[in-house]
């Protein structure tokens, strides 16, 4: 795993990819904290579902970044909006 500073400074990925990734990671971390604080199992399950959705976006973004297909990059970018 690379450090955050290295991730931000490397030039291989477009700036929007870095910004979206950082935003999604922060949202996932906030949801993890909310899941730990929540006592109601139904609300916890809803929060876990939201977290899984964001993790799926991060996973899809990783696939798109490793691809040279511009259509795939555009598709992922539009779904994240």
Short mmCIF file of N, CA, C and O in Angstrom, two decimals:
data_model
loop_
_atom_site.label_atom_id
_atom_site.label_comp_id
_atom_site.label_asym_id
_atom_site.label_seq_id
_atom_site.Cartn_x
_atom_site.Cartn_y
_atom_site.Cartn_z
N UNK A 1 0.86 -1.17 0.00
CA UNK A 1 0.00 0.00 0.00
C UNK A 1 0.90 1.24 0.00
O UNK A 1 1.90 1.29 0.70
N UNK A 2 0.50 2.22 -0.81
CA UNK A 2 1.29 3.45 -0.87
C UNK A 2 0.75 4.48 0.11
O UNK A 2 -0.42 4.43 0.49
N UNK A 3 1.59 5.38 0.52
CA UNK A 3 1.18 6.43 1.44
C UNK A 3 0.32 7.46 0.71
O UNK A 3 0.39 7.60 -0.50
N UNK A 4 -0.51 8.17 1.47
CA UNK A 4 -1.41 9.16 0.91
C UNK A 4 -0.65 10.22 0.13
O UNK A 4 -1.04 10.58 -0.97
N UNK A 5 0.46 10.69 0.67
CA UNK A 5 1.25 11.73 0.00
C UNK A 5 1.77 11.23 -1.35
O UNK A 5 1.75 11.96 -2.34
N UNK A 6 2.20 9.98 -1.41
CA UNK A 6 2.66 9.41 -2.67
C UNK A 6 1.52 9.29 -3.66
O UNK A 6 1.67 9.52 -4.85
N UNK A 7 0.35 8.89 -3.16
CA UNK A 7 -0.83 8.74 -4.02
C UNK A 7 -1.20 10.07 -4.66
O UNK A 7 -1.47 10.14 -5.86
N UNK A 8 -1.19 11.14 -3.87
CA UNK A 8 -1.58 12.46 -4.39
C UNK A 8 -0.53 13.00 -5.36
O UNK A 8 -0.87 13.62 -6.35
N UNK A 9 0.75 12.76 -5.09
CA UNK A 9 1.79 13.37 -5.90
C UNK A 9 2.11 12.60 -7.19
O UNK A 9 2.70 13.15 -8.10
N UNK A 10 1.72 11.33 -7.28
CA UNK A 10 2.06 10.61 -8.51
C UNK A 10 1.19 11.12 -9.65
O UNK A 10 0.04 11.48 -9.47
N UNK A 11 1.73 11.18 -10.82
CA UNK A 11 1.06 11.83 -11.93
C UNK A 11 0.33 10.91 -12.90
O UNK A 11 -0.11 11.36 -13.94
N UNK A 12 0.20 9.65 -12.60
CA UNK A 12 -0.40 8.72 -13.55
C UNK A 12 -1.90 8.90 -13.71
O UNK A 12 -2.43 8.64 -14.77
N UNK A 13 -2.59 9.30 -12.67
CA UNK A 13 -4.04 9.36 -12.70
C UNK A 13 -4.52 10.80 -12.84
O UNK A 13 -3.89 11.72 -12.33
N UNK A 14 -5.66 10.99 -13.49
CA UNK A 14 -6.20 12.34 -13.61
C UNK A 14 -6.58 12.91 -12.24
O UNK A 14 -6.85 12.16 -11.30
N UNK A 15 -6.61 14.22 -12.16
CA UNK A 15 -6.92 14.89 -10.88
C UNK A 15 -8.31 14.52 -10.39
O UNK A 15 -8.51 14.34 -9.18
N UNK A 16 -9.29 14.39 -11.29
CA UNK A 16 -10.64 14.06 -10.84
C UNK A 16 -10.67 12.69 -10.17
O UNK A 16 -11.41 12.49 -9.22
N UNK A 17 -9.83 11.76 -10.63
CA UNK A 17 -9.79 10.43 -10.03
C UNK A 17 -9.28 10.50 -8.61
O UNK A 17 -9.84 9.87 -7.71
N UNK A 18 -8.25 11.28 -8.40
CA UNK A 18 -7.70 11.44 -7.06
C UNK A 18 -8.72 12.09 -6.13
O UNK A 18 -8.92 11.65 -5.00
N UNK A 19 -9.38 13.14 -6.60
CA UNK A 19 -10.35 13.86 -5.77
C UNK A 19 -11.53 12.96 -5.42
O UNK A 19 -11.98 12.93 -4.26
N UNK A 20 -12.04 12.23 -6.40
CA UNK A 20 -13.18 11.34 -6.14
C UNK A 20 -12.78 10.24 -5.18
O UNK A 20 -13.53 9.90 -4.26
N UNK A 21 -11.59 9.69 -5.35
CA UNK A 21 -11.13 8.62 -4.47
C UNK A 21 -11.01 9.11 -3.03
O UNK A 21 -11.47 8.44 -2.10
N UNK A 22 -10.42 10.26 -2.84
CA UNK A 22 -10.27 10.81 -1.49
C UNK A 22 -11.66 11.06 -0.88
O UNK A 22 -11.91 10.72 0.27
N UNK A 23 -12.58 11.62 -1.66
CA UNK A 23 -13.93 11.88 -1.17
C UNK A 23 -14.65 10.60 -0.77
O UNK A 23 -15.30 10.54 0.28
N UNK A 24 -14.54 9.57 -1.61
CA UNK A 24 -15.20 8.30 -1.30
C UNK A 24 -14.60 7.64 -0.07
O UNK A 24 -15.32 7.08 0.76
N UNK A 25 -13.29 7.70 0.06
CA UNK A 25 -12.64 7.10 1.23
C UNK A 25 -13.09 7.81 2.50
O UNK A 25 -13.38 7.16 3.52
N UNK A 26 -13.18 9.13 2.46
CA UNK A 26 -13.64 9.86 3.64
C UNK A 26 -15.08 9.49 4.00
O UNK A 26 -15.42 9.33 5.18
N UNK A 27 -15.93 9.34 2.99
CA UNK A 27 -17.32 8.96 3.24
C UNK A 27 -17.42 7.55 3.82
O UNK A 27 -18.21 7.30 4.73
N UNK A 28 -16.59 6.64 3.32
CA UNK A 28 -16.58 5.26 3.84
C UNK A 28 -16.14 5.27 5.30
O UNK A 28 -16.73 4.58 6.15
N UNK A 29 -15.12 6.05 5.62
CA UNK A 29 -14.64 6.12 7.01
C UNK A 29 -15.69 6.72 7.93
O UNK A 29 -15.88 6.25 9.06
N UNK A 30 -16.40 7.75 7.46
CA UNK A 30 -17.46 8.34 8.28
C UNK A 30 -18.60 7.35 8.50
O UNK A 30 -19.16 7.29 9.59
N UNK A 31 -18.93 6.58 7.48
CA UNK A 31 -19.97 5.57 7.64
C UNK A 31 -19.53 4.48 8.62
O UNK A 31 -20.34 3.99 9.41
N UNK A 32 -18.27 4.09 8.59
CA UNK A 32 -17.77 3.09 9.53
C UNK A 32 -17.93 3.57 10.97
O UNK A 32 -18.35 2.81 11.84
N UNK A 33 -17.63 4.84 11.19
CA UNK A 33 -17.79 5.40 12.54
C UNK A 33 -19.27 5.45 12.93
O UNK A 33 -19.63 5.15 14.07
N UNK A 34 -20.14 5.80 11.98
CA UNK A 34 -21.57 5.85 12.27
C UNK A 34 -22.12 4.46 12.56
O UNK A 34 -22.99 4.30 13.43
N UNK A 35 -21.62 3.45 11.87
CA UNK A 35 -22.06 2.07 12.11
C UNK A 35 -21.68 1.65 13.52
O UNK A 35 -22.48 1.01 14.22
N UNK A 36 -20.49 2.00 13.96
CA UNK A 36 -20.05 1.64 15.31
C UNK A 36 -20.88 2.33 16.39
O UNK A 36 -21.15 1.75 17.44
N UNK A 37 -21.30 3.57 16.13
CA UNK A 37 -22.09 4.32 17.11
C UNK A 37 -23.55 3.88 17.17
O UNK A 37 -24.19 4.00 18.21
N UNK A 38 -24.06 3.38 16.06
CA UNK A 38 -25.49 3.05 15.97
C UNK A 38 -25.81 1.78 16.75
O UNK A 38 -25.11 0.80 16.68
N UNK A 39 -26.90 1.84 17.52
CA UNK A 39 -27.32 0.69 18.33
C UNK A 39 -28.44 -0.10 17.67
O UNK A 39 -28.60 -1.28 17.94
N UNK A 40 -29.22 0.52 16.81
CA UNK A 40 -30.34 -0.14 16.15
C UNK A 40 -29.83 -0.99 14.98
O UNK A 40 -29.25 -0.45 14.04
N UNK A 41 -30.05 -2.32 15.03
CA UNK A 41 -29.54 -3.19 13.97
C UNK A 41 -30.09 -2.85 12.58
O UNK A 41 -29.37 -2.97 11.58
N UNK A 42 -31.32 -2.41 12.49
CA UNK A 42 -31.90 -2.05 11.18
C UNK A 42 -31.18 -0.85 10.58
O UNK A 42 -30.87 -0.82 9.38
N UNK A 43 -30.89 0.15 11.41
CA UNK A 43 -30.15 1.32 10.93
C UNK A 43 -28.72 0.96 10.58
O UNK A 43 -28.15 1.49 9.62
N UNK A 44 -28.13 0.05 11.38
CA UNK A 44 -26.78 -0.41 11.08
C UNK A 44 -26.73 -1.08 9.71
O UNK A 44 -25.82 -0.83 8.92
N UNK A 45 -27.72 -1.92 9.44
CA UNK A 45 -27.76 -2.61 8.14
C UNK A 45 -27.88 -1.61 6.99
O UNK A 45 -27.28 -1.79 5.94
N UNK A 46 -28.69 -0.57 7.18
CA UNK A 46 -28.84 0.45 6.15
C UNK A 46 -27.51 1.17 5.91
O UNK A 46 -27.11 1.40 4.76
N UNK A 47 -26.81 1.51 6.99
CA UNK A 47 -25.51 2.17 6.87
C UNK A 47 -24.48 1.25 6.21
O UNK A 47 -23.67 1.70 5.40
N UNK A 48 -24.52 -0.03 6.54
CA UNK A 48 -23.60 -1.00 5.93
C UNK A 48 -23.87 -1.09 4.43
O UNK A 48 -22.95 -1.18 3.62
N UNK A 49 -25.15 -1.06 4.05
CA UNK A 49 -25.50 -1.07 2.63
C UNK A 49 -24.93 0.14 1.90
O UNK A 49 -24.41 0.02 0.79
N UNK A 50 -25.04 1.31 2.52
CA UNK A 50 -24.48 2.52 1.92
C UNK A 50 -22.97 2.41 1.79
O UNK A 50 -22.38 2.80 0.77
N UNK A 51 -22.34 1.87 2.83
CA UNK A 51 -20.89 1.70 2.81
C UNK A 51 -20.47 0.74 1.70
O UNK A 51 -19.50 0.99 0.97
N UNK A 52 -21.20 -0.36 1.55
CA UNK A 52 -20.88 -1.33 0.50
C UNK A 52 -21.03 -0.72 -0.89
O UNK A 52 -20.25 -1.02 -1.80
N UNK A 53 -22.02 0.15 -1.05
CA UNK A 53 -22.21 0.82 -2.33
C UNK A 53 -21.01 1.70 -2.66
O UNK A 53 -20.49 1.68 -3.78
N UNK A 54 -20.53 2.45 -1.68
CA UNK A 54 -19.36 3.31 -1.90
C UNK A 54 -18.11 2.47 -2.18
O UNK A 54 -17.28 2.83 -3.02
N UNK A 55 -17.98 1.35 -1.47
CA UNK A 55 -16.83 0.48 -1.72
C UNK A 55 -16.87 -0.11 -3.12
O UNK A 55 -15.83 -0.28 -3.77
N UNK A 56 -18.07 -0.40 -3.61
CA UNK A 56 -18.21 -0.89 -4.99
C UNK A 56 -17.79 0.18 -5.98
O UNK A 56 -17.14 -0.11 -7.00
N UNK A 57 -18.14 1.45 -5.72
CA UNK A 57 -17.70 2.54 -6.58
C UNK A 57 -16.17 2.64 -6.59
O UNK A 57 -15.56 2.83 -7.64
N UNK A 58 -15.57 2.52 -5.40
CA UNK A 58 -14.11 2.56 -5.33
C UNK A 58 -13.49 1.42 -6.12
O UNK A 58 -12.49 1.60 -6.81
N UNK A 59 -14.08 0.25 -6.01
CA UNK A 59 -13.59 -0.91 -6.74
C UNK A 59 -13.71 -0.67 -8.25
O UNK A 59 -12.78 -0.93 -9.01
N UNK A 60 -14.84 -0.17 -8.68
CA UNK A 60 -15.03 0.13 -10.10
C UNK A 60 -14.09 1.20 -10.60
O UNK A 60 -13.58 1.14 -11.71
N UNK A 61 -13.82 2.17 -9.76
CA UNK A 61 -12.89 3.23 -10.12
C UNK A 61 -11.48 2.66 -10.31
O UNK A 61 -10.77 3.05 -11.23
N UNK A 62 -11.10 1.71 -9.48
CA UNK A 62 -9.80 1.07 -9.62
C UNK A 62 -9.67 0.32 -10.92
O UNK A 62 -8.64 0.35 -11.58
N UNK A 63 -10.73 -0.35 -11.34
CA UNK A 63 -10.71 -1.07 -12.61
C UNK A 63 -10.61 -0.07 -13.76
O UNK A 63 -9.86 -0.28 -14.70
N UNK A 64 -11.36 1.03 -13.68
CA UNK A 64 -11.36 2.02 -14.75
C UNK A 64 -10.00 2.70 -14.87
O UNK A 64 -9.53 2.95 -15.97
N UNK A 65 -9.36 2.98 -13.76
CA UNK A 65 -8.07 3.66 -13.79
C UNK A 65 -7.01 2.77 -14.42
O UNK A 65 -6.16 3.24 -15.15
N UNK A 66 -7.10 1.48 -14.20
CA UNK A 66 -6.11 0.57 -14.77
C UNK A 66 -6.38 0.26 -16.24
O UNK A 66 -5.62 -0.43 -16.87
N UNK A 67 -7.47 0.77 -16.76
CA UNK A 67 -7.82 0.52 -18.16
C UNK A 67 -7.50 1.75 -19.00
O UNK A 67 -7.56 2.88 -18.54
N UNK A 68 -7.21 1.52 -20.25
CA UNK A 68 -6.97 2.62 -21.18
C UNK A 68 -8.21 2.93 -22.00
O UNK A 68 -8.14 3.71 -22.95
N UNK A 69 -9.33 2.32 -21.66
CA UNK A 69 -10.57 2.50 -22.41
C UNK A 69 -11.24 3.81 -21.99
O UNK A 69 -11.74 3.93 -20.87
N UNK A 70 -11.27 4.83 -22.85
CA UNK A 70 -11.87 6.12 -22.46
C UNK A 70 -13.37 6.03 -22.21
O UNK A 70 -13.91 6.77 -21.39
N UNK A 71 -14.06 5.11 -22.91
CA UNK A 71 -15.51 4.95 -22.67
C UNK A 71 -15.77 4.47 -21.26
O UNK A 71 -16.70 4.91 -20.60
N UNK A 72 -14.95 3.55 -20.77
CA UNK A 72 -15.10 3.03 -19.41
C UNK A 72 -14.84 4.13 -18.39
O UNK A 72 -15.57 4.27 -17.41
N UNK A 73 -13.82 4.93 -18.61
CA UNK A 73 -13.51 6.04 -17.70
C UNK A 73 -14.68 7.02 -17.65
O UNK A 73 -15.07 7.47 -16.58
N UNK A 74 -15.26 7.35 -18.80
CA UNK A 74 -16.38 8.27 -18.86
C UNK A 74 -17.59 7.69 -18.14
O UNK A 74 -18.29 8.40 -17.42
N UNK A 75 -17.82 6.40 -18.30
CA UNK A 75 -18.96 5.74 -17.65
C UNK A 75 -18.86 5.80 -16.13
O UNK A 75 -19.82 6.13 -15.44
N UNK A 76 -17.68 5.49 -15.61
CA UNK A 76 -17.49 5.52 -14.15
C UNK A 76 -17.63 6.94 -13.64
O UNK A 76 -18.27 7.19 -12.62
N UNK A 77 -17.07 7.90 -14.36
CA UNK A 77 -17.15 9.31 -13.95
C UNK A 77 -18.61 9.77 -13.89
O UNK A 77 -19.01 10.43 -12.94
N UNK A 78 -19.43 9.37 -14.86
CA UNK A 78 -20.83 9.81 -14.87
C UNK A 78 -21.64 9.14 -13.77
O UNK A 78 -22.54 9.74 -13.20
N UNK A 79 -21.30 7.91 -13.41
CA UNK A 79 -22.03 7.21 -12.36
C UNK A 79 -21.71 7.75 -10.97
O UNK A 79 -22.51 7.63 -10.05
N UNK A 80 -20.54 8.35 -10.81
CA UNK A 80 -20.15 8.89 -9.52
C UNK A 80 -20.76 10.26 -9.24
O UNK A 80 -20.70 10.74 -8.12
N UNK A 81 -21.35 10.87 -10.23
CA UNK A 81 -21.96 12.19 -10.02
C UNK A 81 -23.29 12.10 -9.38
O UNK A 81 -24.02 11.26 -9.31
#
